[in-house]
Amino acid sequence: MNIILLGPPGSGKGTMAALIEKKFSIPQISTGDMLRSNIREGTELGKKAKAFVNAGELVPDEVIIEAVKERISKPDCESGYILDGFPRTIAQAEALDKVAKIETVIDLILDDEKSIVRISGRRVCPNCSATYHVSIIGDEKLCSNCGAELIIRKDDEVSTICNRLKIYHEMTTPLEEYYRKKGLLISIDVDGSIEDNFAKIISALGVNA
Ligand code: ADP
Ligand code: ZN
């Protein structure tokens, strides 16, 4: 089962992908997490991506396509995977079509105002990538998963959020039409709780919760 999660920044792609990973035992491939860990470790990929990621711009297609192709060819992807954050442009989607058969594209729908509220309260664990929201954790500073100190992602600063939303609408929204035409798109309103949103996805996938 190869699944793509589409959705603007703040729509909860990472959270939903992690729940799908657990339920179906297929790996979550988050290109954002992949890039951030490469940046932290100073790899070649990290060096190429750093300035783009920190500014909320897209990393060049050829760079990310190469990285994703390599990742999905690993043995743990044999029985499927969830792509979270890829593809983000038509060129990426076309490149993916050449090497993979996608079964479902889940499109998370959230308006910009709500995206902004969600992103600006986001706190992340730099160690295990767990994500939290200040509306739930209050002023807790440590990751409940691994104990590391939570941080605000550099591209979650208010000045960068609007740029990311703009780029999303320009570059990624056309993918909705691309996958709708192929009959693969499932749209899910995600302005509810995490549990409700996940339940909607499960029922749209046609499996029992
Ligand atoms: P969000 O969906 O919240 O914006 P992500 O963690 O998915 O955040 O991505 C963070 C950043 O990583 C993006 O703003 C971009 O710079 C880079 N990135 C991730 N995936 C891609 C991709 N498929 N193509 C180009 N850049 C990407
Ligand atoms: Zn952690």
Short mmCIF file of C-alpha atoms and ligand atoms in Angstrom, two decimals:
data_model
loop_
_atom_site.label_atom_id
_atom_site.label_comp_id
_atom_site.label_asym_id
_atom_site.label_seq_id
_atom_site.Cartn_x
_atom_site.Cartn_y
_atom_site.Cartn_z
CA MET A 1 0.00 0.00 0.00
CA ASN A 2 1.66 3.24 -1.16
CA ILE A 3 -0.03 6.34 0.23
CA ILE A 4 0.63 10.04 -0.28
CA LEU A 5 -0.45 12.64 2.27
CA LEU A 6 -1.06 16.10 0.83
CA GLY A 7 -1.97 19.14 2.89
CA PRO A 8 -0.74 22.61 3.80
CA PRO A 9 1.80 23.21 6.54
CA GLY A 10 0.06 22.74 9.86
CA SER A 11 -2.60 20.38 8.51
CA GLY A 12 -1.16 17.50 10.52
CA LYS A 13 0.43 15.40 7.78
CA GLY A 14 3.15 14.22 10.14
CA THR A 15 0.71 13.35 12.93
CA MET A 16 -1.61 11.43 10.61
CA ALA A 17 1.29 9.69 8.86
CA ALA A 18 2.60 8.46 12.22
CA LEU A 19 -0.84 7.01 13.09
CA ILE A 20 -1.15 5.34 9.69
CA GLU A 21 2.36 3.91 10.12
CA LYS A 22 1.35 2.35 13.42
CA LYS A 23 -1.94 0.96 12.16
CA PHE A 24 -0.72 -0.53 8.90
CA SER A 25 2.92 -1.24 9.81
CA ILE A 26 4.30 0.59 6.80
CA PRO A 27 7.01 3.25 7.19
CA GLN A 28 6.29 6.97 7.25
CA ILE A 29 8.63 8.85 4.95
CA SER A 30 8.67 12.49 5.91
CA THR A 31 10.81 14.53 3.54
CA GLY A 32 10.79 17.42 6.02
CA ASP A 33 12.21 15.20 8.81
CA MET A 34 14.65 13.66 6.37
CA LEU A 35 15.95 17.08 5.33
CA ARG A 36 16.12 18.40 8.89
CA SER A 37 18.15 15.43 10.13
CA ASN A 38 20.50 15.73 7.15
CA ILE A 39 20.93 19.44 7.91
CA ARG A 40 21.71 18.65 11.55
CA GLU A 41 24.26 16.02 10.56
CA GLY A 42 25.83 18.23 7.88
CA THR A 43 25.55 15.66 5.07
CA GLU A 44 25.82 16.57 1.37
CA LEU A 45 22.03 16.54 1.13
CA GLY A 46 21.81 18.70 4.24
CA LYS A 47 24.22 21.26 2.80
CA LYS A 48 22.22 21.48 -0.42
CA ALA A 49 18.91 21.86 1.43
CA LYS A 50 19.67 24.07 4.42
CA ALA A 51 19.10 27.56 3.04
CA PHE A 52 15.86 26.54 1.31
CA VAL A 53 14.39 24.78 4.32
CA ASN A 54 15.19 27.56 6.75
CA ALA A 55 13.62 30.15 4.45
CA GLY A 56 10.48 28.05 3.93
CA GLU A 57 11.30 27.64 0.22
CA LEU A 58 11.15 24.34 -1.65
CA VAL A 59 14.35 22.38 -2.06
CA PRO A 60 15.12 21.94 -5.81
CA ASP A 61 13.17 19.08 -7.40
CA GLU A 62 16.18 17.07 -8.53
CA VAL A 63 17.65 17.08 -5.01
CA ILE A 64 14.54 15.83 -3.24
CA ILE A 65 13.54 13.39 -6.01
CA GLU A 66 16.93 11.71 -5.76
CA ALA A 67 16.64 11.41 -1.97
CA VAL A 68 13.11 9.97 -2.08
CA LYS A 69 13.95 7.46 -4.80
CA GLU A 70 16.80 6.18 -2.69
CA ARG A 71 14.62 5.96 0.41
CA ILE A 72 11.74 4.07 -1.20
CA SER A 73 14.10 1.50 -2.68
CA LYS A 74 15.04 0.32 0.84
CA PRO A 75 13.79 -3.11 1.95
CA ASP A 76 11.42 -1.73 4.62
CA CYS A 77 9.38 -0.11 1.82
CA GLU A 78 8.67 -3.36 0.01
CA SER A 79 5.13 -3.75 1.29
CA GLY A 80 4.32 -0.05 1.12
CA TYR A 81 4.97 3.39 2.62
CA ILE A 82 3.34 6.70 3.46
CA LEU A 83 4.85 9.76 1.84
CA ASP A 84 4.47 12.83 4.04
CA GLY A 85 5.64 16.02 2.33
CA PHE A 86 6.39 14.53 -1.08
CA PRO A 87 5.52 15.16 -3.86
CA ARG A 88 5.11 18.90 -3.59
CA THR A 89 5.35 19.88 -7.27
CA ILE A 90 4.03 18.41 -10.51
CA ALA A 91 7.60 17.55 -11.55
CA GLN A 92 8.05 15.55 -8.34
CA ALA A 93 4.74 13.73 -8.90
CA GLU A 94 5.73 12.82 -12.45
CA ALA A 95 9.12 11.55 -11.30
CA LEU A 96 7.41 9.46 -8.62
CA ASP A 97 5.00 7.95 -11.14
CA LYS A 98 7.98 6.57 -13.03
CA VAL A 99 9.23 4.56 -10.07
CA ALA A 100 6.20 3.81 -7.89
CA LYS A 101 2.58 2.81 -8.04
CA ILE A 102 0.55 5.08 -5.77
CA GLU A 103 -2.76 3.68 -4.56
CA THR A 104 -4.26 6.53 -2.55
CA VAL A 105 -3.68 10.23 -2.08
CA ILE A 106 -5.14 11.65 1.10
CA ASP A 107 -5.64 15.40 0.83
CA LEU A 108 -5.90 17.13 4.21
CA ILE A 109 -8.04 20.26 3.97
CA LEU A 110 -7.47 23.17 6.36
CA ASP A 111 -7.87 26.91 5.81
CA ASP A 112 -4.89 29.26 6.09
CA GLU A 113 -6.05 30.91 9.30
CA LYS A 114 -6.18 27.58 11.12
CA SER A 115 -2.87 26.51 9.61
CA ILE A 116 -1.24 29.62 11.01
CA VAL A 117 -2.63 29.03 14.51
CA ARG A 118 -1.44 25.43 14.44
CA ILE A 119 2.05 26.17 13.17
CA SER A 120 2.73 29.10 15.43
CA GLY A 121 2.01 26.98 18.52
CA ARG A 122 4.01 23.99 17.32
CA ARG A 123 6.93 22.65 19.34
CA VAL A 124 9.07 19.80 18.08
CA CYS A 125 11.56 17.37 19.51
CA PRO A 126 14.89 17.71 17.66
CA ASN A 127 15.81 14.20 18.79
CA CYS A 128 12.83 11.99 17.89
CA SER A 129 10.72 14.39 15.73
CA ALA A 130 7.65 14.14 18.00
CA THR A 131 5.40 17.17 17.56
CA TYR A 132 3.45 19.02 20.25
CA HIS A 133 1.17 22.04 20.48
CA VAL A 134 1.26 24.69 23.20
CA SER A 135 -2.53 24.54 23.48
CA ILE A 136 -2.07 20.99 24.83
CA ILE A 137 1.32 20.93 26.57
CA GLY A 138 1.21 24.47 28.04
CA ASP A 139 4.74 25.51 28.98
CA GLU A 140 6.17 21.99 29.21
CA LYS A 141 9.69 22.17 27.78
CA LEU A 142 10.65 18.50 27.45
CA CYS A 143 9.67 15.76 25.00
CA SER A 144 7.41 13.22 26.76
CA ASN A 145 8.71 10.59 24.38
CA CYS A 146 12.47 10.89 24.88
CA GLY A 147 13.11 13.73 27.34
CA ALA A 148 14.96 16.05 24.94
CA GLU A 149 14.36 19.78 25.07
CA LEU A 150 11.62 20.91 22.67
CA ILE A 151 12.36 23.58 20.08
CA ILE A 152 10.51 25.85 17.66
CA ARG A 153 11.41 24.88 14.10
CA LYS A 154 13.27 27.66 12.34
CA ASP A 155 10.74 27.69 9.50
CA ASP A 156 7.84 27.87 11.99
CA GLU A 157 8.68 31.47 12.82
CA VAL A 158 5.72 33.70 11.96
CA SER A 159 7.60 35.57 9.23
CA THR A 160 8.22 32.31 7.33
CA ILE A 161 4.79 30.70 7.75
CA CYS A 162 3.03 32.94 5.21
CA ASN A 163 5.70 32.24 2.63
CA ARG A 164 5.25 28.49 3.10
CA LEU A 165 1.46 28.80 2.69
CA LYS A 166 1.90 30.89 -0.46
CA ILE A 167 4.29 28.34 -1.94
CA TYR A 168 1.90 25.55 -1.00
CA HIS A 169 -0.96 27.19 -2.89
CA GLU A 170 1.19 27.93 -5.91
CA MET A 171 3.24 24.76 -6.25
CA THR A 172 1.44 21.96 -4.43
CA THR A 173 -2.31 22.62 -4.81
CA PRO A 174 -2.13 21.69 -8.54
CA LEU A 175 -1.40 18.14 -7.35
CA GLU A 176 -5.01 17.85 -6.17
CA GLU A 177 -6.17 18.05 -9.78
CA TYR A 178 -3.32 15.80 -10.92
CA TYR A 179 -4.40 12.98 -8.60
CA ARG A 180 -8.13 13.66 -8.88
CA LYS A 181 -7.87 12.99 -12.60
CA LYS A 182 -6.23 9.66 -11.84
CA GLY A 183 -9.10 8.85 -9.46
CA LEU A 184 -6.78 8.60 -6.46
CA LEU A 185 -7.70 11.68 -4.40
CA ILE A 186 -9.56 11.45 -1.10
CA SER A 187 -10.23 14.84 0.55
CA ILE A 188 -10.55 14.99 4.34
CA ASP A 189 -11.52 18.03 6.42
CA VAL A 190 -9.07 18.15 9.28
CA ASP A 191 -10.36 20.90 11.54
CA GLY A 192 -11.38 18.40 14.24
CA SER A 193 -9.38 16.61 16.94
CA ILE A 194 -6.52 14.29 16.04
CA GLU A 195 -8.71 11.27 16.87
CA ASP A 196 -11.63 12.50 14.73
CA ASN A 197 -9.38 13.34 11.81
CA PHE A 198 -7.71 9.94 11.93
CA ALA A 199 -11.10 8.19 12.17
CA LYS A 200 -12.19 10.01 9.00
CA ILE A 201 -9.07 8.82 7.19
CA ILE A 202 -9.57 5.24 8.31
CA SER A 203 -13.16 5.22 7.19
CA ALA A 204 -12.25 6.83 3.85
CA LEU A 205 -9.65 4.11 3.33
CA GLY A 206 -12.44 1.61 3.83
CA VAL A 207 -10.87 -0.32 6.69
CA ASN A 208 -12.18 -1.04 10.18
CA ALA A 209 -10.86 1.19 12.95
P1 ADP B 1 5.36 21.56 6.40
O1 ADP B 1 4.50 20.61 5.62
O2 ADP B 1 4.88 21.81 7.77
O3 ADP B 1 5.65 22.83 5.63
P2 ADP B 1 7.72 19.78 6.15
O4 ADP B 1 8.37 19.29 7.38
O5 ADP B 1 6.96 18.81 5.31
O6 ADP B 1 6.80 20.98 6.63
O7 ADP B 1 8.80 20.48 5.20
C1 ADP B 1 9.69 21.43 5.69
C2 ADP B 1 10.52 22.02 4.57
O8 ADP B 1 11.33 21.00 3.96
C3 ADP B 1 9.77 22.65 3.40
O9 ADP B 1 9.37 23.98 3.69
C4 ADP B 1 10.84 22.58 2.30
O10 ADP B 1 11.83 23.55 2.47
C5 ADP B 1 11.48 21.23 2.55
N1 ADP B 1 10.80 20.14 1.82
C6 ADP B 1 10.16 19.07 2.37
N2 ADP B 1 9.65 18.27 1.42
C7 ADP B 1 9.96 18.83 0.22
C8 ADP B 1 9.69 18.50 -1.13
N3 ADP B 1 8.98 17.42 -1.46
N4 ADP B 1 10.17 19.34 -2.10
C9 ADP B 1 10.88 20.42 -1.80
N5 ADP B 1 11.16 20.81 -0.53
C10 ADP B 1 10.71 20.03 0.47
ZN ZN B 2 11.72 13.29 21.60
#
